[in-house]
Amino acid sequence: MPHPLPPPRWQRRAEARPQELLEAALTEFVARGYAATRLDEVARRAGVSKGTLYLYYENKAELFKAVVRRALVGNLDEAEARVAGHAGSSRDLLAWMLTEMTRRVSNSELSGIPKLVISEAGNFPEIARFYFDEVIRRGRDIVQGILRRGMDSGEFRPVDPEYAWRVIIAPVMLGILWKHSFMAVDPHGLDFERHLRSHLDLLFDGLSAPGRKRTEETP
Amino acid sequence: MPHPLPPPRWQRRAEARPQELLEAALTEFVARGYAATRLDEVARRAGVSKGTLYLYYENKAELFKAVVRRALVGNLDEAEARVAGHAGSSRDLLAWMLTEMTRRVSNSELSGIPKLVISEAGNFPEIARFYFDEVIRRGRDIVQGILRRGMDSGEFRPVDPEYAWRVIIAPVMLGILWKHSFMAVDPHGLDFERHLRSHLDLLFDGLSAPGRKRTEETP
Amino acid sequence: MPHPLPPPRWQRRAEARPQELLEAALTEFVARGYAATRLDEVARRAGVSKGTLYLYYENKAELFKAVVRRALVGNLDEAEARVAGHAGSSRDLLAWMLTEMTRRVSNSELSGIPKLVISEAGNFPEIARFYFDEVIRRGRDIVQGILRRGMDSGEFRPVDPEYAWRVIIAPVMLGILWKHSFMAVDPHGLDFERHLRSHLDLLFDGLSAPGRKRTEETP
Amino acid sequence: MPHPLPPPRWQRRAEARPQELLEAALTEFVARGYAATRLDEVARRAGVSKGTLYLYYENKAELFKAVVRRALVGNLDEAEARVAGHAGSSRDLLAWMLTEMTRRVSNSELSGIPKLVISEAGNFPEIARFYFDEVIRRGRDIVQGILRRGMDSGEFRPVDPEYAWRVIIAPVMLGILWKHSFMAVDPHGLDFERHLRSHLDLLFDGLSAPGRKRTEETP
DNA sequence: TATGAATGAGAGTTCATTCAT
DNA sequence: TATGAATGAACTCTCATTCAT
């Protein structure tokens, strides 16, 4: 008469482990920040023992870097491809990009990464540089590309492309910070749809009423 | 024959002390973040012993809160007064406010506070709430007030005041993060003057070329 | 159509394994000491996995004991046989024995064993006792036997056999320690040939100049 | 009605502490070796908490070095002075030195230091070098000085001073190792008085019976 | 028999906090 | 009020040992 085997104390998951560990670590890092994250907790969340972490990552700092790295891989590939494919109007392209970014922010836990990087940039210059090179610089190039195309075609007003891109991106960044820093204390929360609409509206058409635009002030 | 008093081993500094401690703490917190800041270092920077900190602040968390509180006191008073005095055009008022904010960001170490609050919001909900109530909410009210005034007077296009204010503020916030997180790794740095110019330009006049504005597309 | 067998993932090495493991362990223990030796390294050196070690030895301590035991097996057999065969003069016999010991010290990695035993005697009393019984006591008996024979035959002066044997052995022991502890920091190194010559010279003829010997001081 | 105050939880011992810590550490290191010594135990033995150790020594390795350093300070000063004062015969001088060394070995816990240094030389090359320079080299110079003086005066036979000094010192070293490694397992123990007597006897007069000495074998 | 991923107790170290002075 | 030596809990990291494969 067979009776059930006791469940195994643990399982070999050599292939799956790294992903699981990074996911657990991402959650903890995002929730608590680097310093306040205890490896004990990461391990527990991943369902392994503390020692197992060290089979895959040399130490806490390396684990952190791995989390950031993984989160960024391939993040901008689609955007770069789409821009290179230059479909339609520059306005639509830019709108698409900002929409896409907002959508990602609102959906995924990965949006915690930028906040983490910002928070820890001082203590992890290496991470800051990596993020700057892999995300910010590439993002800048994409936006600048769209801007230049739009100005060339006459769709956009002449702006300072060296600086305008940051202004254009800023509301998306603010959405990230809102989500991860103030959502919990803001009784109204943040409706990303509406935030995006406001963003696009102001970005393209500005705040000034048409008849009073400075650009049309010339008599 | 009077002989000189030996110099006192320490001095009563009950009035000046808190300010000095808060300043030292601000510098350290901004440079390293909450967790990585050692009270030893704060004390050394303030020129007192570690124990003395505890005469003025119950613990590290209370010190942190005090730092944040002090940094924000009276920060928006002038802005509120000015808006209440409603001098001149709404556009000028808004421009003045954003200029003022940008100037403060670029000049003062205090701009590290928002970054700190953002970074530690998860671990210090109390701080997050305090900052939200004392800074964000008040800032929002100011901007919304200007927006409503401008829309009423016909200076501004109709926008969604509940959401537009965040979009309007965002580039200032991004300037803060740039300064405290990426300045060190960005070879170009950030010229706050130029950043502000781009910001105001886009904010008021938008990106779209006049003839193509959506708002004027109706025949 | 026969197709070739895949190479076996591992091989039965039941007979050869223990020797290989002990050799690898000896090298590591000698190089690093007991505590600082990691079984990981022993396994790697032996070309097996860590788990395999435990198929042959219950734990680290048992492995250590086995290393020591193996190193000592049959170490003194030849000496005992030769002394029992009492060939030639006692002087030559003693000289032969010290020469033989010095030769082994200078040549073999096995000389690391005494140093190991000395280092770890406190933590492994069992090992200390074993070494004491199997090596020191037997060595003592051999030397004492030669001494007694030489004194009986009039070749040697009367000495205290209970204590003299240690004095006689001491320079060999010092050679071991030199090799394993100070060779690396002594710019001159140690020439074992010359060390032995000095040893034998002083041992047999003493330091005092003949005319002044205390034993001949009688007028 | 006064009732007794509870004893203070701890006392400030800033001046006495380092000595107490080093003593406790010496005892533990000698008893267990470097690796097996737990700082917890050192602290307990010194009557302080673990953290206190770190107020005085940066880490375990530094504590170890400090223990060794302290044990060696001024160890050979008297010997050097005495030899420089060259009172009486070289034989007496050498005998005095070896007697002195043996006495120290037999009396003090400090004799555990050489054993420690020997054991840990591989893992602490810095310590090995330090010991070599401060103790071994100086000891060598002293003995060589005596040897050369004795040979010059005709008291001593010509020997190889470059190598003889080690042979002469060896029994003292062996006494150290005996005490710290085999005393516990040797049922007879070691009578240092008798050991010294044997040492001096053999050293000065050698083992060979007078009529048969090689140096006098010439007809 | 052999593997090596997984474990978990235990070590060194840090640092906010306390308290005798 | 001020000090800074002392504390001890909490953390990261190591590695002998186990066990599913």
mmCIF file of N, CA, C and O in Angstrom, chain B residues 39-87:
data_model
loop_
_atom_site.group_PDB
_atom_site.id
_atom_site.type_symbol
_atom_site.label_atom_id
_atom_site.label_comp_id
_atom_site.label_asym_id
_atom_site.label_seq_id
_atom_site.Cartn_x
_atom_site.Cartn_y
_atom_site.Cartn_z
ATOM 1 N N LEU B 39 25.645 58.443 11.494
ATOM 2 C CA LEU B 39 25.518 59.539 12.456
ATOM 3 C C LEU B 39 26.891 60.010 12.916
ATOM 4 O O LEU B 39 27.076 61.181 13.231
ATOM 5 N N ASP B 40 27.823 59.102 12.967
ATOM 6 C CA ASP B 40 29.211 59.451 13.232
ATOM 7 C C ASP B 40 29.673 60.594 12.334
ATOM 8 O O ASP B 40 30.283 61.552 12.786
ATOM 9 N N GLU B 41 29.371 60.465 11.075
ATOM 10 C CA GLU B 41 29.804 61.455 10.095
ATOM 11 C C GLU B 41 29.063 62.774 10.276
ATOM 12 O O GLU B 41 29.642 63.846 10.154
ATOM 13 N N VAL B 42 27.777 62.669 10.525
ATOM 14 C CA VAL B 42 26.998 63.884 10.758
ATOM 15 C C VAL B 42 27.587 64.633 11.946
ATOM 16 O O VAL B 42 27.813 65.848 11.889
ATOM 17 N N ALA B 43 27.864 63.893 13.015
ATOM 18 C CA ALA B 43 28.403 64.517 14.222
ATOM 19 C C ALA B 43 29.752 65.165 13.925
ATOM 20 O O ALA B 43 30.009 66.318 14.276
ATOM 21 N N ARG B 44 30.600 64.412 13.258
ATOM 22 C CA ARG B 44 31.911 64.963 12.950
ATOM 23 C C ARG B 44 31.786 66.255 12.148
ATOM 24 O O ARG B 44 32.457 67.252 12.412
ATOM 25 N N ARG B 45 30.905 66.222 11.144
ATOM 26 C CA ARG B 45 30.747 67.404 10.296
ATOM 27 C C ARG B 45 30.228 68.588 11.103
ATOM 28 O O ARG B 45 30.609 69.731 10.847
ATOM 29 N N ALA B 46 29.361 68.296 12.077
ATOM 30 C CA ALA B 46 28.820 69.375 12.894
ATOM 31 C C ALA B 46 29.779 69.777 14.001
ATOM 32 O O ALA B 46 29.528 70.743 14.729
ATOM 33 N N GLY B 47 30.852 69.015 14.139
ATOM 34 C CA GLY B 47 31.826 69.347 15.166
ATOM 35 C C GLY B 47 31.384 68.996 16.574
ATOM 36 O O GLY B 47 31.833 69.576 17.550
ATOM 37 N N VAL B 48 30.507 68.006 16.671
ATOM 38 C CA VAL B 48 30.113 67.557 18.009
ATOM 39 C C VAL B 48 30.329 66.042 18.098
ATOM 40 O O VAL B 48 30.749 65.409 17.143
ATOM 41 N N SER B 49 30.041 65.512 19.252
ATOM 42 C CA SER B 49 30.182 64.068 19.396
ATOM 43 C C SER B 49 28.866 63.386 19.068
ATOM 44 O O SER B 49 27.804 64.014 19.043
ATOM 45 N N LYS B 50 28.984 62.119 18.847
ATOM 46 C CA LYS B 50 27.813 61.367 18.427
ATOM 47 C C LYS B 50 26.700 61.477 19.460
ATOM 48 O O LYS B 50 25.525 61.635 19.125
ATOM 49 N N GLY B 51 27.090 61.379 20.718
ATOM 50 C CA GLY B 51 26.094 61.430 21.777
ATOM 51 C C GLY B 51 25.276 62.712 21.763
ATOM 52 O O GLY B 51 24.078 62.702 22.086
ATOM 53 N N THR B 52 25.912 63.784 21.380
ATOM 54 C CA THR B 52 25.220 65.080 21.412
ATOM 55 C C THR B 52 24.009 65.095 20.484
ATOM 56 O O THR B 52 22.993 65.725 20.792
ATOM 57 N N LEU B 53 24.118 64.395 19.378
ATOM 58 C CA LEU B 53 22.982 64.337 18.463
ATOM 59 C C LEU B 53 21.726 63.916 19.208
ATOM 60 O O LEU B 53 20.628 64.429 18.945
ATOM 61 N N TYR B 54 21.929 62.973 20.121
ATOM 62 C CA TYR B 54 20.761 62.405 20.793
ATOM 63 C C TYR B 54 20.182 63.329 21.853
ATOM 64 O O TYR B 54 19.118 63.067 22.409
ATOM 65 N N LEU B 55 20.899 64.382 22.149
ATOM 66 C CA LEU B 55 20.318 65.374 23.042
ATOM 67 C C LEU B 55 19.285 66.209 22.305
ATOM 68 O O LEU B 55 18.393 66.796 22.920
ATOM 69 N N TYR B 56 19.420 66.266 20.998
ATOM 70 C CA TYR B 56 18.528 67.123 20.233
ATOM 71 C C TYR B 56 17.496 66.345 19.414
ATOM 72 O O TYR B 56 16.409 66.846 19.165
ATOM 73 N N TYR B 57 17.849 65.160 19.015
ATOM 74 C CA TYR B 57 16.921 64.364 18.208
ATOM 75 C C TYR B 57 16.879 62.951 18.740
ATOM 76 O O TYR B 57 17.916 62.347 19.026
ATOM 77 N N GLU B 58 15.683 62.453 18.823
ATOM 78 C CA GLU B 58 15.472 61.178 19.481
ATOM 79 C C GLU B 58 16.226 60.045 18.805
ATOM 80 O O GLU B 58 16.773 59.172 19.463
ATOM 81 N N ASN B 59 16.242 60.086 17.520
ATOM 82 C CA ASN B 59 16.939 59.023 16.790
ATOM 83 C C ASN B 59 17.159 59.471 15.347
ATOM 84 O O ASN B 59 16.826 60.581 14.972
ATOM 85 N N LYS B 60 17.715 58.567 14.573
ATOM 86 C CA LYS B 60 18.086 58.921 13.209
ATOM 87 C C LYS B 60 16.875 59.345 12.391
ATOM 88 O O LYS B 60 16.923 60.332 11.646
ATOM 89 N N ALA B 61 15.796 58.611 12.540
ATOM 90 C CA ALA B 61 14.600 58.919 11.761
ATOM 91 C C ALA B 61 14.075 60.313 12.099
ATOM 92 O O ALA B 61 13.671 61.069 11.200
ATOM 93 N N GLU B 62 14.083 60.636 13.381
ATOM 94 C CA GLU B 62 13.596 61.966 13.769
ATOM 95 C C GLU B 62 14.507 63.061 13.229
ATOM 96 O O GLU B 62 14.051 64.129 12.830
ATOM 97 N N LEU B 63 15.782 62.790 13.244
ATOM 98 C CA LEU B 63 16.723 63.758 12.670
ATOM 99 C C LEU B 63 16.409 63.972 11.195
ATOM 100 O O LEU B 63 16.369 65.111 10.707
ATOM 101 N N PHE B 64 16.177 62.880 10.516
ATOM 102 C CA PHE B 64 15.864 62.975 9.094
ATOM 103 C C PHE B 64 14.613 63.813 8.864
ATOM 104 O O PHE B 64 14.593 64.730 8.028
ATOM 105 N N LYS B 65 13.611 63.521 9.633
ATOM 106 C CA LYS B 65 12.369 64.280 9.475
ATOM 107 C C LYS B 65 12.617 65.754 9.750
ATOM 108 O O LYS B 65 12.086 66.633 9.049
ATOM 109 N N ALA B 66 13.377 66.021 10.770
ATOM 110 C CA ALA B 66 13.650 67.424 11.094
ATOM 111 C C ALA B 66 14.377 68.113 9.950
ATOM 112 O O ALA B 66 14.111 69.274 9.638
ATOM 113 N N VAL B 67 15.297 67.394 9.344
ATOM 114 C CA VAL B 67 16.014 67.966 8.204
ATOM 115 C C VAL B 67 15.029 68.327 7.099
ATOM 116 O O VAL B 67 15.068 69.430 6.545
ATOM 117 N N VAL B 68 14.170 67.397 6.794
ATOM 118 C CA VAL B 68 13.214 67.645 5.717
ATOM 119 C C VAL B 68 12.285 68.803 6.090
ATOM 120 O O VAL B 68 12.058 69.715 5.293
ATOM 121 N N ARG B 69 11.784 68.761 7.308
ATOM 122 C CA ARG B 69 10.863 69.814 7.738
ATOM 123 C C ARG B 69 11.494 71.194 7.627
ATOM 124 O O ARG B 69 10.937 72.107 7.059
ATOM 125 N N ARG B 70 12.678 71.300 8.167
ATOM 126 C CA ARG B 70 13.327 72.607 8.143
ATOM 127 C C ARG B 70 13.531 73.104 6.721
ATOM 128 O O ARG B 70 13.372 74.288 6.417
ATOM 129 N N ALA B 71 13.854 72.187 5.841
ATOM 130 C CA ALA B 71 14.174 72.586 4.477
ATOM 131 C C ALA B 71 12.951 73.153 3.763
ATOM 132 O O ALA B 71 13.082 73.906 2.805
ATOM 133 N N LEU B 72 11.779 72.785 4.237
ATOM 134 C CA LEU B 72 10.582 73.158 3.495
ATOM 135 C C LEU B 72 9.851 74.349 4.078
ATOM 136 O O LEU B 72 8.990 74.937 3.430
ATOM 137 N N VAL B 73 10.226 74.669 5.294
ATOM 138 C CA VAL B 73 9.517 75.747 5.958
ATOM 139 C C VAL B 73 9.583 77.035 5.136
ATOM 140 O O VAL B 73 10.646 77.471 4.724
ATOM 141 N N GLY B 74 8.423 77.620 4.919
ATOM 142 C CA GLY B 74 8.385 78.917 4.248
ATOM 143 C C GLY B 74 8.804 78.887 2.796
ATOM 144 O O GLY B 74 9.044 79.919 2.192
ATOM 145 N N ASN B 75 8.889 77.682 2.261
ATOM 146 C CA ASN B 75 9.386 77.563 0.906
ATOM 147 C C ASN B 75 8.426 78.167 -0.108
ATOM 148 O O ASN B 75 8.831 78.688 -1.135
ATOM 149 N N LEU B 76 7.157 78.060 0.186
ATOM 150 C CA LEU B 76 6.157 78.474 -0.790
ATOM 151 C C LEU B 76 5.417 79.746 -0.378
ATOM 152 O O LEU B 76 4.528 80.206 -1.086
ATOM 153 N N ASP B 77 5.810 80.249 0.781
ATOM 154 C CA ASP B 77 5.093 81.419 1.286
ATOM 155 C C ASP B 77 5.116 82.575 0.286
ATOM 156 O O ASP B 77 4.077 83.163 -0.023
ATOM 157 N N GLU B 78 6.289 82.839 -0.222
ATOM 158 C CA GLU B 78 6.403 83.974 -1.125
ATOM 159 C C GLU B 78 5.544 83.768 -2.369
ATOM 160 O O GLU B 78 4.849 84.674 -2.833
ATOM 161 N N ALA B 79 5.611 82.549 -2.879
ATOM 162 C CA ALA B 79 4.838 82.256 -4.083
ATOM 163 C C ALA B 79 3.344 82.446 -3.832
ATOM 164 O O ALA B 79 2.633 83.070 -4.633
ATOM 165 N N GLU B 80 2.900 81.931 -2.686
ATOM 166 C CA GLU B 80 1.475 82.062 -2.390
ATOM 167 C C GLU B 80 1.074 83.538 -2.278
ATOM 168 O O GLU B 80 0.044 83.968 -2.786
ATOM 169 N N ALA B 81 1.935 84.290 -1.617
ATOM 170 C CA ALA B 81 1.638 85.721 -1.455
ATOM 171 C C ALA B 81 1.570 86.403 -2.815
ATOM 172 O O ALA B 81 0.644 87.169 -3.120
ATOM 173 N N ARG B 82 2.528 86.099 -3.615
ATOM 174 C CA ARG B 82 2.596 86.758 -4.920
ATOM 175 C C ARG B 82 1.369 86.437 -5.777
ATOM 176 O O ARG B 82 0.815 87.311 -6.445
ATOM 177 N N VAL B 83 0.997 85.173 -5.751
ATOM 178 C CA VAL B 83 -0.163 84.784 -6.535
ATOM 179 C C VAL B 83 -1.415 85.459 -5.998
ATOM 180 O O VAL B 83 -2.254 85.958 -6.753
ATOM 181 N N ALA B 84 -1.520 85.466 -4.662
ATOM 182 C CA ALA B 84 -2.672 86.128 -4.066
ATOM 183 C C ALA B 84 -2.730 87.595 -4.490
ATOM 184 O O ALA B 84 -3.800 88.155 -4.725
ATOM 185 N N GLY B 85 -1.579 88.217 -4.619
ATOM 186 C CA GLY B 85 -1.516 89.615 -5.054
ATOM 187 C C GLY B 85 -1.770 89.805 -6.535
ATOM 188 O O GLY B 85 -1.824 90.924 -7.023
ATOM 189 N N HIS B 86 -1.894 88.702 -7.231
ATOM 190 C CA HIS B 86 -2.240 88.610 -8.662
ATOM 191 C C HIS B 86 -1.803 89.805 -9.515
ATOM 192 O O HIS B 86 -2.581 90.406 -10.246
ATOM 193 N N ALA B 87 -0.545 90.119 -9.451
ATOM 194 C CA ALA B 87 -0.067 91.226 -10.280
ATOM 195 C C ALA B 87 0.092 90.763 -11.724
ATOM 196 O O ALA B 87 0.575 89.682 -11.980
#
